[in-house]
Coordinates of C-alpha atoms in Angstrom, one line a residue:
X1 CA 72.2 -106.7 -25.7
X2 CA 70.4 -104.1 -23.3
X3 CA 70.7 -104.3 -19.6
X4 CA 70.5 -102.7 -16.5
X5 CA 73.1 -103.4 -14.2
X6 CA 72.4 -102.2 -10.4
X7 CA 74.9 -101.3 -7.3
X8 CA 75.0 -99.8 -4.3
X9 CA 73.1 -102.0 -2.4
X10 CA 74.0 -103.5 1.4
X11 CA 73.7 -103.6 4.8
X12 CA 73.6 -100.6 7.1
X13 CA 72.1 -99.4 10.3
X14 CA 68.6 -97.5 10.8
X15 CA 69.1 -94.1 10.0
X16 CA 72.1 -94.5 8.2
X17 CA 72.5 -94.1 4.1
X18 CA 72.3 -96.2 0.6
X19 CA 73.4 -94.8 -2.7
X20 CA 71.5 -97.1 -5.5
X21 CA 73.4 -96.6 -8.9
X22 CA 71.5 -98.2 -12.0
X23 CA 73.4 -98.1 -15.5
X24 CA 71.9 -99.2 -18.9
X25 CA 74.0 -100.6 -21.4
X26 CA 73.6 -101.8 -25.1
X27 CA 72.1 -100.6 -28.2
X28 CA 69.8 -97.9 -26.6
X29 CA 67.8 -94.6 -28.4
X30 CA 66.2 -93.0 -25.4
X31 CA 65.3 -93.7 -22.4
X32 CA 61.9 -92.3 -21.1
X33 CA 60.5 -93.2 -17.5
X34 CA 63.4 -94.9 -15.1
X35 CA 62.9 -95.9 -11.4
X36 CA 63.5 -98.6 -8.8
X37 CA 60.9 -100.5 -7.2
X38 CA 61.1 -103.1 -4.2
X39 CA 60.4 -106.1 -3.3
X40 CA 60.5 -107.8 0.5
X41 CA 59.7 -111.1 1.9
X42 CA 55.9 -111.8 2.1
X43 CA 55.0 -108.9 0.2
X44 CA 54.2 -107.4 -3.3
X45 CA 56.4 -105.5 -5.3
X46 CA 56.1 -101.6 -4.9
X47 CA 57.4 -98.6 -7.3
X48 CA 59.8 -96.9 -4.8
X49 CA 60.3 -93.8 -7.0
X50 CA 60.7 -92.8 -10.8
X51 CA 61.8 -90.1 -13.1
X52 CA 60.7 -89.5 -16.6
X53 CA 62.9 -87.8 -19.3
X54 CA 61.5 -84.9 -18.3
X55 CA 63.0 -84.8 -14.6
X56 CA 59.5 -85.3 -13.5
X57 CA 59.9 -87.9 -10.3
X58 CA 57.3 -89.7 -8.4
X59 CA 57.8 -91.6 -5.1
X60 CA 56.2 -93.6 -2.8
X61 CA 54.7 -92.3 0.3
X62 CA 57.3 -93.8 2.9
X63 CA 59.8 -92.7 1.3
X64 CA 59.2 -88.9 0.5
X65 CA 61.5 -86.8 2.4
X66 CA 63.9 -89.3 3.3
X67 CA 65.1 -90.9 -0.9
X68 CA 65.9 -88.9 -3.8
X69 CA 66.0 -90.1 -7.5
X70 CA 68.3 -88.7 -10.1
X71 CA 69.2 -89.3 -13.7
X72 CA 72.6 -88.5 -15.6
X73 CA 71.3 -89.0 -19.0
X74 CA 74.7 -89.0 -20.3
X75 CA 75.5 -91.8 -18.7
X76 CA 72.4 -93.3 -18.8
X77 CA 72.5 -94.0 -15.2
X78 CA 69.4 -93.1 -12.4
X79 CA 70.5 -92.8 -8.8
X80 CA 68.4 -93.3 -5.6
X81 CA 69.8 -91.4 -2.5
X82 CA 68.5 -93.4 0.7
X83 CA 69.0 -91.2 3.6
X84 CA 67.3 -92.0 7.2
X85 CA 67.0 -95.5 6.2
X86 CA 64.4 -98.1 8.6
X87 CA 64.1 -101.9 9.2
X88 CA 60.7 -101.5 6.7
X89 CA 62.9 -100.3 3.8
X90 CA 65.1 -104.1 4.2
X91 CA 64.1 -105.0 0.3
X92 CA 65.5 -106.3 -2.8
X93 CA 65.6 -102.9 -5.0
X94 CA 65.2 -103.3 -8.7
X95 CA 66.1 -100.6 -11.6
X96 CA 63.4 -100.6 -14.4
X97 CA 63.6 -98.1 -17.5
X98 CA 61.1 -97.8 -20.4
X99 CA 63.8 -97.9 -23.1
X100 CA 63.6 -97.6 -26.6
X101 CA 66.6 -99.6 -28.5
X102 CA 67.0 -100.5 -31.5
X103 CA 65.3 -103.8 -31.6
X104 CA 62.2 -102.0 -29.7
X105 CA 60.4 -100.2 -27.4
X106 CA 60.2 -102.2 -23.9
X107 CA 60.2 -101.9 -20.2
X108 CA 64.0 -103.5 -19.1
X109 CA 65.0 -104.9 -15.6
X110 CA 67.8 -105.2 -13.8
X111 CA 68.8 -108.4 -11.6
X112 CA 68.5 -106.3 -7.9
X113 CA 70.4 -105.3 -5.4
X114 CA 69.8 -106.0 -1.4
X115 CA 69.4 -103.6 0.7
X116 CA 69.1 -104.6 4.4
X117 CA 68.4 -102.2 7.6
X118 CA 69.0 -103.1 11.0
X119 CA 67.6 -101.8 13.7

């Protein structure tokens, strides 16, 4: 069975840091794009920030500067370094990959972690 399995998340005061650790587990070939989007109350889900297999990453604009996304493909974990954090980045986090297993070729979630910043 393939899952992702998130941690890291909690609460902490603006401008402090969040490390978000995402593992994948199970019967897995490759993984290709992997990421975290977020969700918060009242609002749609957004892509936060991804990385391909290729160490290409992508993030959203509120967060440039201030989150980093990293990959350890032997452990088939992706990181998200939350530095300078704000009240706006309160959200539930959720890890996705784009995983090829062995039953198929899929986009996976994870349950989410909260991440809460006070002001």
């Amino acid at each position: 069975q393939v899952q992702l399995v998130e941690s890291g998340g909690g609460l902490v005061q603006a401008g402090g840091s969040l490390r978000l650790s995402c593992a994948a587990s199970g019967s897995i070939f490759s993984i290709n794009n992997i990421g975290w989007y977020r969700q918060s109350s009242g609002k749609q889900r957004e892509l936060v920030a991804r990385i391909s297999s290729g160490g290409t990453t992508n993030y959203v604009d509120s967060v440039k500067g201030r989150f980093t996304i990293s990959r350890d493909n032997a452990k088939n974990t992706v990181y998200l370094q939350m530095n300078s954090l704000k009240p706006e980045d309160t959200a539930v986090y959720f890890c996705f990959a784009d995983m090829i297993t062995r039953d198929s070729y899929a986009e996976y979630w994870g349950q989410g972690t909260q991440v809460t910043v006070s002001s």
